[in-house]
Amino acid sequence: MDNFLMNSFPENIKKEIEQIQKLILPLARKTSKYMFWTFPLIGIAMINLIYFLFFTTRDGDFYIPVIIYAVIGAFGFALLRETKLTKKEIERIGVRYIIERMKKSRYLTSERKNQYIHLVNEKPVMAMENFIKFLQEEDRLKRLTTDDED
């Protein structure tokens, strides 16, 4: 998450987001490495395949570079597919952590926790936003409970 946004959150929310980041960091690094190579490989392969297929004469040595560029392109597309799968795994890990954290809350009622869990399961894309709302509500209830005890 963007450092600018992280600085605007209270400490309890920062701590939870950092926990999620620790879980997904190895996969995120792997994904970024794959993405770094994916599009150049695909681009090089496509440009050269188009060139060889449409703008060169078909002599005896024609098939060797076509096969080489086809393999390079296939490798690029394989990396792209792996990147997509890894991104889905990152999302699953994040959602799993969020749901487990919501279940552990001592300050929200079971009904309220189930509402948040349902929201996260319904729209995983909005999971972080709902998690932050959950943490804010939990913090507010925690402070109310702590103030009542004093």
PDB file of C-alpha atoms in Angstrom:
ATOM      1  CA  MET A   1       0.000   0.000   0.000  1.00  0.00           C
ATOM      2  CA  ASP A   2       1.130   3.534  -0.703  1.00  0.00           C
ATOM      3  CA  ASN A   3       3.221   5.047   2.116  1.00  0.00           C
ATOM      4  CA  PHE A   4       1.279   8.299   1.861  1.00  0.00           C
ATOM      5  CA  LEU A   5      -1.950   6.453   2.632  1.00  0.00           C
ATOM      6  CA  MET A   6      -0.291   4.397   5.353  1.00  0.00           C
ATOM      7  CA  ASN A   7       0.745   7.554   7.198  1.00  0.00           C
ATOM      8  CA  SER A   8      -2.857   8.731   7.377  1.00  0.00           C
ATOM      9  CA  PHE A   9      -3.992   5.607   9.270  1.00  0.00           C
ATOM     10  CA  PRO A  10      -3.915   5.163  13.042  1.00  0.00           C
ATOM     11  CA  GLU A  11      -1.319   2.808  14.536  1.00  0.00           C
ATOM     12  CA  ASN A  12      -3.671  -0.164  14.966  1.00  0.00           C
ATOM     13  CA  ILE A  13      -4.599  -0.114  11.270  1.00  0.00           C
ATOM     14  CA  LYS A  14      -0.961   0.315  10.193  1.00  0.00           C
ATOM     15  CA  LYS A  15      -0.013  -2.694  12.298  1.00  0.00           C
ATOM     16  CA  GLU A  16      -2.673  -4.904  10.690  1.00  0.00           C
ATOM     17  CA  ILE A  17      -1.762  -3.798   7.163  1.00  0.00           C
ATOM     18  CA  GLU A  18       1.903  -4.510   7.897  1.00  0.00           C
ATOM     19  CA  GLN A  19       0.932  -8.022   9.022  1.00  0.00           C
ATOM     20  CA  ILE A  20      -0.815  -8.614   5.694  1.00  0.00           C
ATOM     21  CA  GLN A  21       2.173  -7.197   3.818  1.00  0.00           C
ATOM     22  CA  LYS A  22       4.528  -9.571   5.659  1.00  0.00           C
ATOM     23  CA  LEU A  23       2.405 -12.519   4.550  1.00  0.00           C
ATOM     24  CA  ILE A  24       2.233 -11.533   0.898  1.00  0.00           C
ATOM     25  CA  LEU A  25       5.701 -10.007   0.451  1.00  0.00           C
ATOM     26  CA  PRO A  26       7.436 -13.149  -0.928  1.00  0.00           C
ATOM     27  CA  LEU A  27       4.696 -13.687  -3.495  1.00  0.00           C
ATOM     28  CA  ALA A  28       4.592  -9.998  -4.388  1.00  0.00           C
ATOM     29  CA  ARG A  29       8.337 -10.028  -5.088  1.00  0.00           C
ATOM     30  CA  LYS A  30       7.945 -13.105  -7.269  1.00  0.00           C
ATOM     31  CA  THR A  31       5.106 -11.462  -9.175  1.00  0.00           C
ATOM     32  CA  SER A  32       7.025  -8.249  -9.777  1.00  0.00           C
ATOM     33  CA  LYS A  33      10.026 -10.189 -11.105  1.00  0.00           C
ATOM     34  CA  TYR A  34       7.821 -12.125 -13.493  1.00  0.00           C
ATOM     35  CA  MET A  35       6.020  -8.977 -14.647  1.00  0.00           C
ATOM     36  CA  PHE A  36       9.369  -7.329 -15.333  1.00  0.00           C
ATOM     37  CA  TRP A  37      10.154 -10.000 -17.930  1.00  0.00           C
ATOM     38  CA  THR A  38       6.679 -10.836 -19.221  1.00  0.00           C
ATOM     39  CA  PHE A  39       5.895  -7.930 -21.514  1.00  0.00           C
ATOM     40  CA  PRO A  40       9.369  -7.496 -23.014  1.00  0.00           C
ATOM     41  CA  LEU A  41       9.480 -11.199 -23.903  1.00  0.00           C
ATOM     42  CA  ILE A  42       6.000 -11.134 -25.414  1.00  0.00           C
ATOM     43  CA  GLY A  43       6.714  -7.878 -27.251  1.00  0.00           C
ATOM     44  CA  ILE A  44      10.009  -9.044 -28.707  1.00  0.00           C
ATOM     45  CA  ALA A  45       8.482 -12.335 -29.788  1.00  0.00           C
ATOM     46  CA  MET A  46       5.410 -10.765 -31.400  1.00  0.00           C
ATOM     47  CA  ILE A  47       7.324  -8.085 -33.280  1.00  0.00           C
ATOM     48  CA  ASN A  48       9.873 -10.541 -34.608  1.00  0.00           C
ATOM     49  CA  LEU A  49       7.273 -13.179 -35.496  1.00  0.00           C
ATOM     50  CA  ILE A  50       5.281 -10.607 -37.460  1.00  0.00           C
ATOM     51  CA  TYR A  51       8.465  -9.485 -39.185  1.00  0.00           C
ATOM     52  CA  PHE A  52       9.545 -13.027 -40.084  1.00  0.00           C
ATOM     53  CA  LEU A  53       6.093 -14.169 -41.164  1.00  0.00           C
ATOM     54  CA  PHE A  54       5.158 -11.178 -43.324  1.00  0.00           C
ATOM     55  CA  PHE A  55       8.306  -9.352 -44.381  1.00  0.00           C
ATOM     56  CA  THR A  56      10.973 -11.964 -45.088  1.00  0.00           C
ATOM     57  CA  THR A  57      11.461 -14.592 -47.741  1.00  0.00           C
ATOM     58  CA  ARG A  58      10.850 -18.172 -46.754  1.00  0.00           C
ATOM     59  CA  ASP A  59      14.114 -19.890 -47.313  1.00  0.00           C
ATOM     60  CA  GLY A  60      15.700 -22.829 -45.473  1.00  0.00           C
ATOM     61  CA  ASP A  61      16.740 -20.809 -42.422  1.00  0.00           C
ATOM     62  CA  PHE A  62      13.298 -19.241 -42.059  1.00  0.00           C
ATOM     63  CA  TYR A  63      11.879 -21.728 -39.565  1.00  0.00           C
ATOM     64  CA  ILE A  64      14.661 -21.625 -36.971  1.00  0.00           C
ATOM     65  CA  PRO A  65      14.145 -17.978 -35.877  1.00  0.00           C
ATOM     66  CA  VAL A  66      10.361 -18.394 -36.063  1.00  0.00           C
ATOM     67  CA  ILE A  67      10.558 -21.352 -33.702  1.00  0.00           C
ATOM     68  CA  ILE A  68      12.943 -19.485 -31.379  1.00  0.00           C
ATOM     69  CA  TYR A  69      10.669 -16.431 -31.202  1.00  0.00           C
ATOM     70  CA  ALA A  70       7.615 -18.634 -30.752  1.00  0.00           C
ATOM     71  CA  VAL A  71       9.303 -20.287 -27.755  1.00  0.00           C
ATOM     72  CA  ILE A  72      10.259 -16.871 -26.338  1.00  0.00           C
ATOM     73  CA  GLY A  73       6.651 -15.719 -26.739  1.00  0.00           C
ATOM     74  CA  ALA A  74       5.328 -18.895 -25.149  1.00  0.00           C
ATOM     75  CA  PHE A  75       7.663 -18.378 -22.208  1.00  0.00           C
ATOM     76  CA  GLY A  76       6.445 -14.779 -21.869  1.00  0.00           C
ATOM     77  CA  PHE A  77       2.806 -15.902 -21.903  1.00  0.00           C
ATOM     78  CA  ALA A  78       3.609 -18.624 -19.360  1.00  0.00           C
ATOM     79  CA  LEU A  79       5.098 -15.971 -17.069  1.00  0.00           C
ATOM     80  CA  LEU A  80       2.002 -13.841 -17.585  1.00  0.00           C
ATOM     81  CA  ARG A  81      -0.231 -16.754 -16.601  1.00  0.00           C
ATOM     82  CA  GLU A  82       1.900 -17.475 -13.535  1.00  0.00           C
ATOM     83  CA  THR A  83       1.678 -13.810 -12.566  1.00  0.00           C
ATOM     84  CA  LYS A  84      -2.110 -13.901 -12.737  1.00  0.00           C
ATOM     85  CA  LEU A  85      -2.227 -17.054 -10.623  1.00  0.00           C
ATOM     86  CA  THR A  86       0.157 -15.558  -8.076  1.00  0.00           C
ATOM     87  CA  LYS A  87      -1.949 -12.394  -7.839  1.00  0.00           C
ATOM     88  CA  LYS A  88      -5.005 -14.535  -7.090  1.00  0.00           C
ATOM     89  CA  GLU A  89      -3.024 -16.360  -4.395  1.00  0.00           C
ATOM     90  CA  ILE A  90      -1.982 -13.013  -2.883  1.00  0.00           C
ATOM     91  CA  GLU A  91      -5.637 -11.989  -2.783  1.00  0.00           C
ATOM     92  CA  ARG A  92      -6.613 -15.295  -1.149  1.00  0.00           C
ATOM     93  CA  ILE A  93      -3.913 -14.930   1.511  1.00  0.00           C
ATOM     94  CA  GLY A  94      -5.007 -11.374   2.266  1.00  0.00           C
ATOM     95  CA  VAL A  95      -8.694 -12.293   2.456  1.00  0.00           C
ATOM     96  CA  ARG A  96      -7.929 -15.316   4.643  1.00  0.00           C
ATOM     97  CA  TYR A  97      -5.939 -13.151   7.065  1.00  0.00           C
ATOM     98  CA  ILE A  98      -8.682 -10.509   7.139  1.00  0.00           C
ATOM     99  CA  ILE A  99     -11.398 -13.059   7.881  1.00  0.00           C
ATOM    100  CA  GLU A 100      -9.351 -14.751  10.611  1.00  0.00           C
ATOM    101  CA  ARG A 101      -8.614 -11.379  12.174  1.00  0.00           C
ATOM    102  CA  MET A 102     -12.305 -10.458  12.090  1.00  0.00           C
ATOM    103  CA  LYS A 103     -13.243 -13.731  13.761  1.00  0.00           C
ATOM    104  CA  LYS A 104     -10.767 -13.040  16.593  1.00  0.00           C
ATOM    105  CA  SER A 105     -12.262  -9.660  17.490  1.00  0.00           C
ATOM    106  CA  ARG A 106     -13.392  -9.440  21.105  1.00  0.00           C
ATOM    107  CA  TYR A 107     -15.175  -6.108  20.769  1.00  0.00           C
ATOM    108  CA  LEU A 108     -17.662  -6.631  17.947  1.00  0.00           C
ATOM    109  CA  THR A 109     -20.715  -8.824  18.241  1.00  0.00           C
ATOM    110  CA  SER A 110     -20.861 -12.089  16.328  1.00  0.00           C
ATOM    111  CA  GLU A 111     -23.569 -10.649  14.110  1.00  0.00           C
ATOM    112  CA  ARG A 112     -21.466  -7.599  13.226  1.00  0.00           C
ATOM    113  CA  LYS A 113     -18.384  -9.761  12.584  1.00  0.00           C
ATOM    114  CA  ASN A 114     -20.439 -11.998  10.289  1.00  0.00           C
ATOM    115  CA  GLN A 115     -21.647  -8.942   8.372  1.00  0.00           C
ATOM    116  CA  TYR A 116     -18.074  -7.842   7.744  1.00  0.00           C
ATOM    117  CA  ILE A 117     -16.984 -11.380   6.826  1.00  0.00           C
ATOM    118  CA  HIS A 118     -19.891 -11.609   4.387  1.00  0.00           C
ATOM    119  CA  LEU A 119     -18.846  -8.286   2.803  1.00  0.00           C
ATOM    120  CA  VAL A 120     -15.266  -9.519   2.397  1.00  0.00           C
ATOM    121  CA  ASN A 121     -16.388 -12.824   0.883  1.00  0.00           C
ATOM    122  CA  GLU A 122     -18.854 -11.103  -1.456  1.00  0.00           C
ATOM    123  CA  LYS A 123     -16.400  -8.529  -2.817  1.00  0.00           C
ATOM    124  CA  PRO A 124     -12.760  -9.532  -2.282  1.00  0.00           C
ATOM    125  CA  VAL A 125     -11.699  -6.485  -4.306  1.00  0.00           C
ATOM    126  CA  MET A 126     -13.154  -4.291  -1.553  1.00  0.00           C
ATOM    127  CA  ALA A 127     -11.722  -6.455   1.244  1.00  0.00           C
ATOM    128  CA  MET A 128      -9.102  -3.937   2.374  1.00  0.00           C
ATOM    129  CA  GLU A 129     -11.613  -1.098   2.515  1.00  0.00           C
ATOM    130  CA  ASN A 130     -14.042  -3.216   4.541  1.00  0.00           C
ATOM    131  CA  PHE A 131     -11.198  -4.394   6.770  1.00  0.00           C
ATOM    132  CA  ILE A 132     -10.248  -0.803   7.542  1.00  0.00           C
ATOM    133  CA  LYS A 133     -13.888   0.002   8.374  1.00  0.00           C
ATOM    134  CA  PHE A 134     -13.930  -3.057  10.612  1.00  0.00           C
ATOM    135  CA  LEU A 135     -10.740  -1.982  12.391  1.00  0.00           C
ATOM    136  CA  GLN A 136     -12.076   1.539  12.873  1.00  0.00           C
ATOM    137  CA  GLU A 137     -15.302   0.228  14.357  1.00  0.00           C
ATOM    138  CA  GLU A 138     -13.396  -2.201  16.557  1.00  0.00           C
ATOM    139  CA  ASP A 139     -11.099   0.569  17.785  1.00  0.00           C
ATOM    140  CA  ARG A 140     -14.064   2.821  18.545  1.00  0.00           C
ATOM    141  CA  LEU A 141     -15.760   0.041  20.541  1.00  0.00           C
ATOM    142  CA  LYS A 142     -12.486  -0.787  22.288  1.00  0.00           C
ATOM    143  CA  ARG A 143     -12.122   2.824  23.430  1.00  0.00           C
ATOM    144  CA  LEU A 144     -15.750   2.924  24.577  1.00  0.00           C
ATOM    145  CA  THR A 145     -15.262  -0.263  26.562  1.00  0.00           C
ATOM    146  CA  THR A 146     -12.013   0.985  28.056  1.00  0.00           C
ATOM    147  CA  ASP A 147     -13.586   4.346  28.976  1.00  0.00           C
ATOM    148  CA  ASP A 148     -16.534   2.613  30.677  1.00  0.00           C
ATOM    149  CA  GLU A 149     -14.174   0.578  32.854  1.00  0.00           C
ATOM    150  CA  ASP A 150     -12.391   3.716  34.146  1.00  0.00           C
TER     151      ASP A 150
END
